[in-house]
Amino acid sequence: MPLEGEYGPSPVQWVRDQVELYESSGGAQGSTLWDTGLPVVILTTRGVKSGKIRKIPLMRVEHGGRYAAVASNGGFPRHPVWYFNVKSDPHVELQDGPERRGMTAREITGNEKAEWWERAVAAYPPYVEYQAKADRVIPVFVLEPAPR
Ligand code: F42
């Protein structure tokens, strides 16, 4: 069931632009982190206060059809706002290249988080320094395909 409602674009221009490029090109453009070649996905969430549709790029961390959403926020001291959206409504959408799917998000801890953290760092090594400087434990969700 696709997330419907009024789209609330990110106030951050380069984030807004990347989402726009990704979606308008069906994932053919805007699907890497700048010129690093590292793949990016688009997470769609529902705003916890506004109910608006919010879309943000995340690093692509995939394993067996499931994905990790790492709330690193560049290592800033506060969780990204989208973290609270997903906590409030775990029904999200993820676009990976041309493929867009309804997913159910679940925050993970313990061994499961350690396993996915390893995959996340393999996909995007800077997560290690983000965690070192963040002064908070960076939360991780696993996103599992929702029943079609
Ligand atoms: N961020 C990550 O956390 N992890 C990543 O792996 C990651 C990768 C990545 C790759 C490419 C790229 O371009 C960006 C990447 N980012 C990554 C950054 C990510 O896209 C987000 O920009 C970042 O995580 C910050 O997310 P945020 O949700 O905190 O964004 C803020 C700036 C934002 O959009 N704020 C809106 C605003 O108007 O200020 C509000 C958005 C919102 O959801 N509002 C809620 C609502 O109800 O609508 C209410 C919020 C409240 O409580 O007031």
JSON list of N, CA and C in Angstrom, two decimals, residues 68-142:
[
{"chain": "A", "resi": 68, "resn": "ALA", "atom": "N", "xyz": [19.28, -1.99, 5.71]},
{"chain": "A", "resi": 68, "resn": "ALA", "atom": "CA", "xyz": [19.45, -1.26, 6.97]},
{"chain": "A", "resi": 68, "resn": "ALA", "atom": "C", "xyz": [19.26, 0.22, 6.68]},
{"chain": "A", "resi": 69, "resn": "ALA", "atom": "N", "xyz": [18.59, 0.90, 7.61]},
{"chain": "A", "resi": 69, "resn": "ALA", "atom": "CA", "xyz": [18.48, 2.37, 7.56]},
{"chain": "A", "resi": 69, "resn": "ALA", "atom": "C", "xyz": [19.23, 2.87, 8.78]},
{"chain": "A", "resi": 70, "resn": "VAL", "atom": "N", "xyz": [20.37, 3.51, 8.52]},
{"chain": "A", "resi": 70, "resn": "VAL", "atom": "CA", "xyz": [21.27, 3.92, 9.60]},
{"chain": "A", "resi": 70, "resn": "VAL", "atom": "C", "xyz": [21.06, 5.40, 9.90]},
{"chain": "A", "resi": 71, "resn": "ALA", "atom": "N", "xyz": [20.58, 5.70, 11.12]},
{"chain": "A", "resi": 71, "resn": "ALA", "atom": "CA", "xyz": [20.22, 7.09, 11.48]},
{"chain": "A", "resi": 71, "resn": "ALA", "atom": "C", "xyz": [21.46, 7.85, 11.95]},
{"chain": "A", "resi": 72, "resn": "SER", "atom": "N", "xyz": [22.46, 7.89, 11.05]},
{"chain": "A", "resi": 72, "resn": "SER", "atom": "CA", "xyz": [23.77, 8.49, 11.40]},
{"chain": "A", "resi": 72, "resn": "SER", "atom": "C", "xyz": [23.71, 10.02, 11.42]},
{"chain": "A", "resi": 73, "resn": "ASN", "atom": "N", "xyz": [22.95, 10.62, 10.50]},
{"chain": "A", "resi": 73, "resn": "ASN", "atom": "CA", "xyz": [22.84, 12.08, 10.45]},
{"chain": "A", "resi": 73, "resn": "ASN", "atom": "C", "xyz": [24.22, 12.75, 10.45]},
{"chain": "A", "resi": 74, "resn": "GLY", "atom": "N", "xyz": [25.15, 12.14, 9.76]},
{"chain": "A", "resi": 74, "resn": "GLY", "atom": "CA", "xyz": [26.49, 12.72, 9.61]},
{"chain": "A", "resi": 74, "resn": "GLY", "atom": "C", "xyz": [27.27, 12.78, 10.91]},
{"chain": "A", "resi": 75, "resn": "GLY", "atom": "N", "xyz": [26.82, 12.03, 11.92]},
{"chain": "A", "resi": 75, "resn": "GLY", "atom": "CA", "xyz": [27.54, 12.04, 13.21]},
{"chain": "A", "resi": 75, "resn": "GLY", "atom": "C", "xyz": [27.14, 13.21, 14.09]},
{"chain": "A", "resi": 76, "resn": "PHE", "atom": "N", "xyz": [26.09, 13.95, 13.70]},
{"chain": "A", "resi": 76, "resn": "PHE", "atom": "CA", "xyz": [25.63, 15.06, 14.56]},
{"chain": "A", "resi": 76, "resn": "PHE", "atom": "C", "xyz": [25.10, 14.48, 15.87]},
{"chain": "A", "resi": 77, "resn": "PRO", "atom": "N", "xyz": [25.07, 15.36, 16.92]},
{"chain": "A", "resi": 77, "resn": "PRO", "atom": "CA", "xyz": [24.66, 14.85, 18.24]},
{"chain": "A", "resi": 77, "resn": "PRO", "atom": "C", "xyz": [23.19, 14.41, 18.32]},
{"chain": "A", "resi": 78, "resn": "ARG", "atom": "N", "xyz": [22.36, 14.88, 17.37]},
{"chain": "A", "resi": 78, "resn": "ARG", "atom": "CA", "xyz": [20.93, 14.52, 17.45]},
{"chain": "A", "resi": 78, "resn": "ARG", "atom": "C", "xyz": [20.58, 13.49, 16.37]},
{"chain": "A", "resi": 79, "resn": "HIS", "atom": "N", "xyz": [19.65, 12.60, 16.73]},
{"chain": "A", "resi": 79, "resn": "HIS", "atom": "CA", "xyz": [19.12, 11.69, 15.71]},
{"chain": "A", "resi": 79, "resn": "HIS", "atom": "C", "xyz": [18.50, 12.53, 14.58]},
{"chain": "A", "resi": 80, "resn": "PRO", "atom": "N", "xyz": [18.55, 12.03, 13.35]},
{"chain": "A", "resi": 80, "resn": "PRO", "atom": "CA", "xyz": [17.83, 12.73, 12.28]},
{"chain": "A", "resi": 80, "resn": "PRO", "atom": "C", "xyz": [16.33, 12.70, 12.58]},
{"chain": "A", "resi": 81, "resn": "VAL", "atom": "N", "xyz": [15.63, 13.69, 12.04]},
{"chain": "A", "resi": 81, "resn": "VAL", "atom": "CA", "xyz": [14.19, 13.79, 12.29]},
{"chain": "A", "resi": 81, "resn": "VAL", "atom": "C", "xyz": [13.45, 12.57, 11.74]},
{"chain": "A", "resi": 82, "resn": "TRP", "atom": "N", "xyz": [13.97, 12.05, 10.62]},
{"chain": "A", "resi": 82, "resn": "TRP", "atom": "CA", "xyz": [13.27, 10.89, 10.01]},
{"chain": "A", "resi": 82, "resn": "TRP", "atom": "C", "xyz": [13.25, 9.70, 10.95]},
{"chain": "A", "resi": 83, "resn": "TYR", "atom": "N", "xyz": [14.22, 9.63, 11.89]},
{"chain": "A", "resi": 83, "resn": "TYR", "atom": "CA", "xyz": [14.25, 8.52, 12.85]},
{"chain": "A", "resi": 83, "resn": "TYR", "atom": "C", "xyz": [12.93, 8.50, 13.65]},
{"chain": "A", "resi": 84, "resn": "PHE", "atom": "N", "xyz": [12.49, 9.67, 14.05]},
{"chain": "A", "resi": 84, "resn": "PHE", "atom": "CA", "xyz": [11.27, 9.75, 14.88]},
{"chain": "A", "resi": 84, "resn": "PHE", "atom": "C", "xyz": [10.03, 9.45, 14.03]},
{"chain": "A", "resi": 85, "resn": "ASN", "atom": "N", "xyz": [10.10, 9.82, 12.76]},
{"chain": "A", "resi": 85, "resn": "ASN", "atom": "CA", "xyz": [8.98, 9.47, 11.86]},
{"chain": "A", "resi": 85, "resn": "ASN", "atom": "C", "xyz": [8.82, 7.94, 11.79]},
{"chain": "A", "resi": 86, "resn": "VAL", "atom": "N", "xyz": [9.96, 7.26, 11.59]},
{"chain": "A", "resi": 86, "resn": "VAL", "atom": "CA", "xyz": [9.91, 5.80, 11.42]},
{"chain": "A", "resi": 86, "resn": "VAL", "atom": "C", "xyz": [9.52, 5.12, 12.73]},
{"chain": "A", "resi": 87, "resn": "LYS", "atom": "N", "xyz": [9.98, 5.66, 13.87]},
{"chain": "A", "resi": 87, "resn": "LYS", "atom": "CA", "xyz": [9.57, 5.09, 15.16]},
{"chain": "A", "resi": 87, "resn": "LYS", "atom": "C", "xyz": [8.06, 5.19, 15.32]},
{"chain": "A", "resi": 88, "resn": "SER", "atom": "N", "xyz": [7.52, 6.32, 14.82]},
{"chain": "A", "resi": 88, "resn": "SER", "atom": "CA", "xyz": [6.08, 6.55, 15.00]},
{"chain": "A", "resi": 88, "resn": "SER", "atom": "C", "xyz": [5.25, 5.74, 14.00]},
{"chain": "A", "resi": 89, "resn": "ASP", "atom": "N", "xyz": [5.77, 5.59, 12.77]},
{"chain": "A", "resi": 89, "resn": "ASP", "atom": "CA", "xyz": [5.04, 4.79, 11.76]},
{"chain": "A", "resi": 89, "resn": "ASP", "atom": "C", "xyz": [6.05, 3.97, 10.97]},
{"chain": "A", "resi": 90, "resn": "PRO", "atom": "N", "xyz": [6.14, 2.67, 11.27]},
{"chain": "A", "resi": 90, "resn": "PRO", "atom": "CA", "xyz": [7.16, 1.81, 10.65]},
{"chain": "A", "resi": 90, "resn": "PRO", "atom": "C", "xyz": [6.84, 1.43, 9.20]},
{"chain": "A", "resi": 91, "resn": "HIS", "atom": "N", "xyz": [5.67, 1.86, 8.72]},
{"chain": "A", "resi": 91, "resn": "HIS", "atom": "CA", "xyz": [5.34, 1.57, 7.31]},
{"chain": "A", "resi": 91, "resn": "HIS", "atom": "C", "xyz": [6.02, 2.62, 6.45]},
{"chain": "A", "resi": 92, "resn": "VAL", "atom": "N", "xyz": [7.06, 2.17, 5.77]},
{"chain": "A", "resi": 92, "resn": "VAL", "atom": "CA", "xyz": [7.88, 3.10, 4.97]},
{"chain": "A", "resi": 92, "resn": "VAL", "atom": "C", "xyz": [7.95, 2.56, 3.54]},
{"chain": "A", "resi": 93, "resn": "GLU", "atom": "N", "xyz": [8.57, 3.37, 2.67]},
{"chain": "A", "resi": 93, "resn": "GLU", "atom": "CA", "xyz": [8.85, 2.87, 1.31]},
{"chain": "A", "resi": 93, "resn": "GLU", "atom": "C", "xyz": [10.33, 3.07, 1.04]},
{"chain": "A", "resi": 94, "resn": "LEU", "atom": "N", "xyz": [10.85, 2.18, 0.25]},
{"chain": "A", "resi": 94, "resn": "LEU", "atom": "CA", "xyz": [12.27, 2.29, -0.10]},
{"chain": "A", "resi": 94, "resn": "LEU", "atom": "C", "xyz": [12.41, 2.17, -1.62]},
{"chain": "A", "resi": 95, "resn": "GLN", "atom": "N", "xyz": [13.13, 3.13, -2.21]},
{"chain": "A", "resi": 95, "resn": "GLN", "atom": "CA", "xyz": [13.42, 3.01, -3.65]},
{"chain": "A", "resi": 95, "resn": "GLN", "atom": "C", "xyz": [14.90, 2.67, -3.80]},
{"chain": "A", "resi": 96, "resn": "ASP", "atom": "N", "xyz": [15.12, 1.54, -4.47]},
{"chain": "A", "resi": 96, "resn": "ASP", "atom": "CA", "xyz": [16.50, 1.10, -4.73]},
{"chain": "A", "resi": 96, "resn": "ASP", "atom": "C", "xyz": [16.65, 1.00, -6.24]},
{"chain": "A", "resi": 97, "resn": "GLY", "atom": "N", "xyz": [17.26, 2.02, -6.85]},
{"chain": "A", "resi": 97, "resn": "GLY", "atom": "CA", "xyz": [17.30, 2.05, -8.32]},
{"chain": "A", "resi": 97, "resn": "GLY", "atom": "C", "xyz": [15.88, 2.21, -8.84]},
{"chain": "A", "resi": 98, "resn": "PRO", "atom": "N", "xyz": [15.47, 1.38, -9.81]},
{"chain": "A", "resi": 98, "resn": "PRO", "atom": "CA", "xyz": [14.12, 1.53, -10.37]},
{"chain": "A", "resi": 98, "resn": "PRO", "atom": "C", "xyz": [13.03, 0.93, -9.48]},
{"chain": "A", "resi": 99, "resn": "GLU", "atom": "N", "xyz": [13.47, 0.12, -8.52]},
{"chain": "A", "resi": 99, "resn": "GLU", "atom": "CA", "xyz": [12.52, -0.68, -7.72]},
{"chain": "A", "resi": 99, "resn": "GLU", "atom": "C", "xyz": [12.08, 0.08, -6.47]},
{"chain": "A", "resi": 100, "resn": "ARG", "atom": "N", "xyz": [10.76, 0.23, -6.31]},
{"chain": "A", "resi": 100, "resn": "ARG", "atom": "CA", "xyz": [10.26, 0.93, -5.10]},
{"chain": "A", "resi": 100, "resn": "ARG", "atom": "C", "xyz": [9.30, -0.02, -4.37]},
{"chain": "A", "resi": 101, "resn": "ARG", "atom": "N", "xyz": [9.52, -0.21, -3.06]},
{"chain": "A", "resi": 101, "resn": "ARG", "atom": "CA", "xyz": [8.76, -1.24, -2.33]},
{"chain": "A", "resi": 101, "resn": "ARG", "atom": "C", "xyz": [8.27, -0.73, -1.00]},
{"chain": "A", "resi": 102, "resn": "GLY", "atom": "N", "xyz": [7.11, -1.22, -0.59]},
{"chain": "A", "resi": 102, "resn": "GLY", "atom": "CA", "xyz": [6.66, -0.97, 0.79]},
{"chain": "A", "resi": 102, "resn": "GLY", "atom": "C", "xyz": [7.49, -1.85, 1.71]},
{"chain": "A", "resi": 103, "resn": "MET", "atom": "N", "xyz": [7.94, -1.26, 2.80]},
{"chain": "A", "resi": 103, "resn": "MET", "atom": "CA", "xyz": [8.77, -2.01, 3.75]},
{"chain": "A", "resi": 103, "resn": "MET", "atom": "C", "xyz": [8.24, -1.76, 5.16]},
{"chain": "A", "resi": 104, "resn": "THR", "atom": "N", "xyz": [8.56, -2.69, 6.05]},
{"chain": "A", "resi": 104, "resn": "THR", "atom": "CA", "xyz": [8.25, -2.48, 7.46]},
{"chain": "A", "resi": 104, "resn": "THR", "atom": "C", "xyz": [9.56, -2.33, 8.21]},
{"chain": "A", "resi": 105, "resn": "ALA", "atom": "N", "xyz": [9.66, -1.24, 8.97]},
{"chain": "A", "resi": 105, "resn": "ALA", "atom": "CA", "xyz": [10.93, -0.93, 9.66]},
{"chain": "A", "resi": 105, "resn": "ALA", "atom": "C", "xyz": [10.86, -1.41, 11.10]},
{"chain": "A", "resi": 106, "resn": "ARG", "atom": "N", "xyz": [12.00, -1.90, 11.58]},
{"chain": "A", "resi": 106, "resn": "ARG", "atom": "CA", "xyz": [12.07, -2.40, 12.96]},
{"chain": "A", "resi": 106, "resn": "ARG", "atom": "C", "xyz": [13.45, -1.99, 13.49]},
{"chain": "A", "resi": 107, "resn": "GLU", "atom": "N", "xyz": [13.45, -1.26, 14.62]},
{"chain": "A", "resi": 107, "resn": "GLU", "atom": "CA", "xyz": [14.75, -0.88, 15.19]},
{"chain": "A", "resi": 107, "resn": "GLU", "atom": "C", "xyz": [15.41, -2.12, 15.76]},
{"chain": "A", "resi": 108, "resn": "ILE", "atom": "N", "xyz": [16.71, -2.27, 15.50]},
{"chain": "A", "resi": 108, "resn": "ILE", "atom": "CA", "xyz": [17.41, -3.49, 15.94]},
{"chain": "A", "resi": 108, "resn": "ILE", "atom": "C", "xyz": [18.48, -3.16, 16.99]},
{"chain": "A", "resi": 109, "resn": "THR", "atom": "N", "xyz": [18.76, -4.15, 17.82]},
{"chain": "A", "resi": 109, "resn": "THR", "atom": "CA", "xyz": [19.77, -3.98, 18.90]},
{"chain": "A", "resi": 109, "resn": "THR", "atom": "C", "xyz": [20.59, -5.28, 18.99]},
{"chain": "A", "resi": 110, "resn": "GLY", "atom": "N", "xyz": [21.54, -5.27, 19.91]},
{"chain": "A", "resi": 110, "resn": "GLY", "atom": "CA", "xyz": [22.27, -6.52, 20.25]},
{"chain": "A", "resi": 110, "resn": "GLY", "atom": "C", "xyz": [22.98, -7.14, 19.04]},
{"chain": "A", "resi": 111, "resn": "ASN", "atom": "N", "xyz": [22.96, -8.47, 19.00]},
{"chain": "A", "resi": 111, "resn": "ASN", "atom": "CA", "xyz": [23.72, -9.19, 17.96]},
{"chain": "A", "resi": 111, "resn": "ASN", "atom": "C", "xyz": [23.21, -8.86, 16.55]},
{"chain": "A", "resi": 112, "resn": "GLU", "atom": "N", "xyz": [21.86, -8.70, 16.47]},
{"chain": "A", "resi": 112, "resn": "GLU", "atom": "CA", "xyz": [21.30, -8.41, 15.15]},
{"chain": "A", "resi": 112, "resn": "GLU", "atom": "C", "xyz": [21.83, -7.07, 14.63]},
{"chain": "A", "resi": 113, "resn": "LYS", "atom": "N", "xyz": [21.91, -6.09, 15.57]},
{"chain": "A", "resi": 113, "resn": "LYS", "atom": "CA", "xyz": [22.43, -4.77, 15.15]},
{"chain": "A", "resi": 113, "resn": "LYS", "atom": "C", "xyz": [23.92, -4.90, 14.80]},
{"chain": "A", "resi": 114, "resn": "ALA", "atom": "N", "xyz": [24.65, -5.67, 15.59]},
{"chain": "A", "resi": 114, "resn": "ALA", "atom": "CA", "xyz": [26.10, -5.82, 15.32]},
{"chain": "A", "resi": 114, "resn": "ALA", "atom": "C", "xyz": [26.33, -6.39, 13.92]},
{"chain": "A", "resi": 115, "resn": "GLU", "atom": "N", "xyz": [25.48, -7.35, 13.56]},
{"chain": "A", "resi": 115, "resn": "GLU", "atom": "CA", "xyz": [25.60, -7.99, 12.25]},
{"chain": "A", "resi": 115, "resn": "GLU", "atom": "C", "xyz": [25.33, -6.98, 11.13]},
{"chain": "A", "resi": 116, "resn": "TRP", "atom": "N", "xyz": [24.28, -6.18, 11.34]},
{"chain": "A", "resi": 116, "resn": "TRP", "atom": "CA", "xyz": [23.91, -5.21, 10.31]},
{"chain": "A", "resi": 116, "resn": "TRP", "atom": "C", "xyz": [24.88, -4.00, 10.31]},
{"chain": "A", "resi": 117, "resn": "TRP", "atom": "N", "xyz": [25.43, -3.69, 11.49]},
{"chain": "A", "resi": 117, "resn": "TRP", "atom": "CA", "xyz": [26.39, -2.58, 11.57]},
{"chain": "A", "resi": 117, "resn": "TRP", "atom": "C", "xyz": [27.64, -2.92, 10.73]},
{"chain": "A", "resi": 118, "resn": "GLU", "atom": "N", "xyz": [28.02, -4.18, 10.80]},
{"chain": "A", "resi": 118, "resn": "GLU", "atom": "CA", "xyz": [29.18, -4.64, 10.00]},
{"chain": "A", "resi": 118, "resn": "GLU", "atom": "C", "xyz": [28.91, -4.44, 8.51]},
{"chain": "A", "resi": 119, "resn": "ARG", "atom": "N", "xyz": [27.70, -4.81, 8.10]},
{"chain": "A", "resi": 119, "resn": "ARG", "atom": "CA", "xyz": [27.32, -4.64, 6.68]},
{"chain": "A", "resi": 119, "resn": "ARG", "atom": "C", "xyz": [27.29, -3.15, 6.33]},
{"chain": "A", "resi": 120, "resn": "ALA", "atom": "N", "xyz": [26.79, -2.34, 7.27]},
{"chain": "A", "resi": 120, "resn": "ALA", "atom": "CA", "xyz": [26.67, -0.90, 7.00]},
{"chain": "A", "resi": 120, "resn": "ALA", "atom": "C", "xyz": [28.05, -0.28, 6.83]},
{"chain": "A", "resi": 121, "resn": "VAL", "atom": "N", "xyz": [28.98, -0.66, 7.72]},
{"chain": "A", "resi": 121, "resn": "VAL", "atom": "CA", "xyz": [30.34, -0.08, 7.65]},
{"chain": "A", "resi": 121, "resn": "VAL", "atom": "C", "xyz": [31.06, -0.57, 6.40]},
{"chain": "A", "resi": 122, "resn": "ALA", "atom": "N", "xyz": [30.74, -1.81, 5.99]},
{"chain": "A", "resi": 122, "resn": "ALA", "atom": "CA", "xyz": [31.36, -2.32, 4.74]},
{"chain": "A", "resi": 122, "resn": "ALA", "atom": "C", "xyz": [30.87, -1.49, 3.55]},
{"chain": "A", "resi": 123, "resn": "ALA", "atom": "N", "xyz": [29.58, -1.09, 3.63]},
{"chain": "A", "resi": 123, "resn": "ALA", "atom": "CA", "xyz": [29.00, -0.31, 2.52]},
{"chain": "A", "resi": 123, "resn": "ALA", "atom": "C", "xyz": [29.46, 1.15, 2.57]},
{"chain": "A", "resi": 124, "resn": "TYR", "atom": "N", "xyz": [29.65, 1.65, 3.82]},
{"chain": "A", "resi": 124, "resn": "TYR", "atom": "CA", "xyz": [29.99, 3.08, 3.98]},
{"chain": "A", "resi": 124, "resn": "TYR", "atom": "C", "xyz": [30.86, 3.27, 5.22]},
{"chain": "A", "resi": 125, "resn": "PRO", "atom": "N", "xyz": [32.18, 3.10, 5.04]},
{"chain": "A", "resi": 125, "resn": "PRO", "atom": "CA", "xyz": [33.12, 3.14, 6.19]},
{"chain": "A", "resi": 125, "resn": "PRO", "atom": "C", "xyz": [33.01, 4.37, 7.10]},
{"chain": "A", "resi": 126, "resn": "PRO", "atom": "N", "xyz": [32.65, 5.56, 6.58]},
{"chain": "A", "resi": 126, "resn": "PRO", "atom": "CA", "xyz": [32.54, 6.73, 7.48]},
{"chain": "A", "resi": 126, "resn": "PRO", "atom": "C", "xyz": [31.56, 6.57, 8.64]},
{"chain": "A", "resi": 127, "resn": "TYR", "atom": "N", "xyz": [30.69, 5.56, 8.57]},
{"chain": "A", "resi": 127, "resn": "TYR", "atom": "CA", "xyz": [29.77, 5.36, 9.71]},
{"chain": "A", "resi": 127, "resn": "TYR", "atom": "C", "xyz": [30.57, 5.19, 11.01]},
{"chain": "A", "resi": 128, "resn": "VAL", "atom": "N", "xyz": [31.77, 4.61, 10.91]},
{"chain": "A", "resi": 128, "resn": "VAL", "atom": "CA", "xyz": [32.59, 4.36, 12.12]},
{"chain": "A", "resi": 128, "resn": "VAL", "atom": "C", "xyz": [32.95, 5.69, 12.78]},
{"chain": "A", "resi": 129, "resn": "GLU", "atom": "N", "xyz": [33.41, 6.66, 11.96]},
{"chain": "A", "resi": 129, "resn": "GLU", "atom": "CA", "xyz": [33.77, 7.95, 12.57]},
{"chain": "A", "resi": 129, "resn": "GLU", "atom": "C", "xyz": [32.53, 8.71, 13.01]},
{"chain": "A", "resi": 130, "resn": "TYR", "atom": "N", "xyz": [31.42, 8.53, 12.31]},
{"chain": "A", "resi": 130, "resn": "TYR", "atom": "CA", "xyz": [30.17, 9.19, 12.74]},
{"chain": "A", "resi": 130, "resn": "TYR", "atom": "C", "xyz": [29.80, 8.70, 14.14]},
{"chain": "A", "resi": 131, "resn": "GLN", "atom": "N", "xyz": [29.91, 7.36, 14.34]},
{"chain": "A", "resi": 131, "resn": "GLN", "atom": "CA", "xyz": [29.54, 6.82, 15.65]},
{"chain": "A", "resi": 131, "resn": "GLN", "atom": "C", "xyz": [30.51, 7.35, 16.71]},
{"chain": "A", "resi": 132, "resn": "ALA", "atom": "N", "xyz": [31.78, 7.46, 16.34]},
{"chain": "A", "resi": 132, "resn": "ALA", "atom": "CA", "xyz": [32.80, 7.92, 17.32]},
{"chain": "A", "resi": 132, "resn": "ALA", "atom": "C", "xyz": [32.53, 9.35, 17.76]},
{"chain": "A", "resi": 133, "resn": "LYS", "atom": "N", "xyz": [32.03, 10.19, 16.85]},
{"chain": "A", "resi": 133, "resn": "LYS", "atom": "CA", "xyz": [31.86, 11.62, 17.19]},
{"chain": "A", "resi": 133, "resn": "LYS", "atom": "C", "xyz": [30.44, 11.97, 17.61]},
{"chain": "A", "resi": 134, "resn": "ALA", "atom": "N", "xyz": [29.52, 11.00, 17.49]},
{"chain": "A", "resi": 134, "resn": "ALA", "atom": "CA", "xyz": [28.08, 11.37, 17.60]},
{"chain": "A", "resi": 134, "resn": "ALA", "atom": "C", "xyz": [27.64, 11.63, 19.03]},
{"chain": "A", "resi": 135, "resn": "ASP", "atom": "N", "xyz": [28.33, 11.10, 20.02]},
{"chain": "A", "resi": 135, "resn": "ASP", "atom": "CA", "xyz": [27.91, 11.27, 21.42]},
{"chain": "A", "resi": 135, "resn": "ASP", "atom": "C", "xyz": [26.50, 10.73, 21.65]},
{"chain": "A", "resi": 136, "resn": "ARG", "atom": "N", "xyz": [26.06, 9.84, 20.88]},
{"chain": "A", "resi": 136, "resn": "ARG", "atom": "CA", "xyz": [24.79, 9.09, 20.99]},
{"chain": "A", "resi": 136, "resn": "ARG", "atom": "C", "xyz": [25.04, 7.75, 20.29]},
{"chain": "A", "resi": 137, "resn": "VAL", "atom": "N", "xyz": [24.19, 6.78, 20.62]},
{"chain": "A", "resi": 137, "resn": "VAL", "atom": "CA", "xyz": [24.30, 5.50, 19.90]},
{"chain": "A", "resi": 137, "resn": "VAL", "atom": "C", "xyz": [23.48, 5.65, 18.63]},
{"chain": "A", "resi": 138, "resn": "ILE", "atom": "N", "xyz": [24.13, 5.48, 17.49]},
{"chain": "A", "resi": 138, "resn": "ILE", "atom": "CA", "xyz": [23.41, 5.65, 16.21]},
{"chain": "A", "resi": 138, "resn": "ILE", "atom": "C", "xyz": [22.43, 4.50, 16.03]},
{"chain": "A", "resi": 139, "resn": "PRO", "atom": "N", "xyz": [21.13, 4.81, 15.93]},
{"chain": "A", "resi": 139, "resn": "PRO", "atom": "CA", "xyz": [20.14, 3.74, 15.78]},
{"chain": "A", "resi": 139, "resn": "PRO", "atom": "C", "xyz": [20.15, 3.16, 14.36]},
{"chain": "A", "resi": 140, "resn": "VAL", "atom": "N", "xyz": [19.79, 1.90, 14.29]},
{"chain": "A", "resi": 140, "resn": "VAL", "atom": "CA", "xyz": [19.69, 1.22, 12.98]},
{"chain": "A", "resi": 140, "resn": "VAL", "atom": "C", "xyz": [18.33, 0.52, 12.90]},
{"chain": "A", "resi": 141, "resn": "PHE", "atom": "N", "xyz": [17.66, 0.71, 11.79]},
{"chain": "A", "resi": 141, "resn": "PHE", "atom": "CA", "xyz": [16.43, -0.05, 11.51]},
{"chain": "A", "resi": 141, "resn": "PHE", "atom": "C", "xyz": [16.77, -1.11, 10.48]},
{"chain": "A", "resi": 142, "resn": "VAL", "atom": "N", "xyz": [16.10, -2.25, 10.59]},
{"chain": "A", "resi": 142, "resn": "VAL", "atom": "CA", "xyz": [16.12, -3.16, 9.44]},
{"chain": "A", "resi": 142, "resn": "VAL", "atom": "C", "xyz": [14.76, -2.98, 8.74]}
]
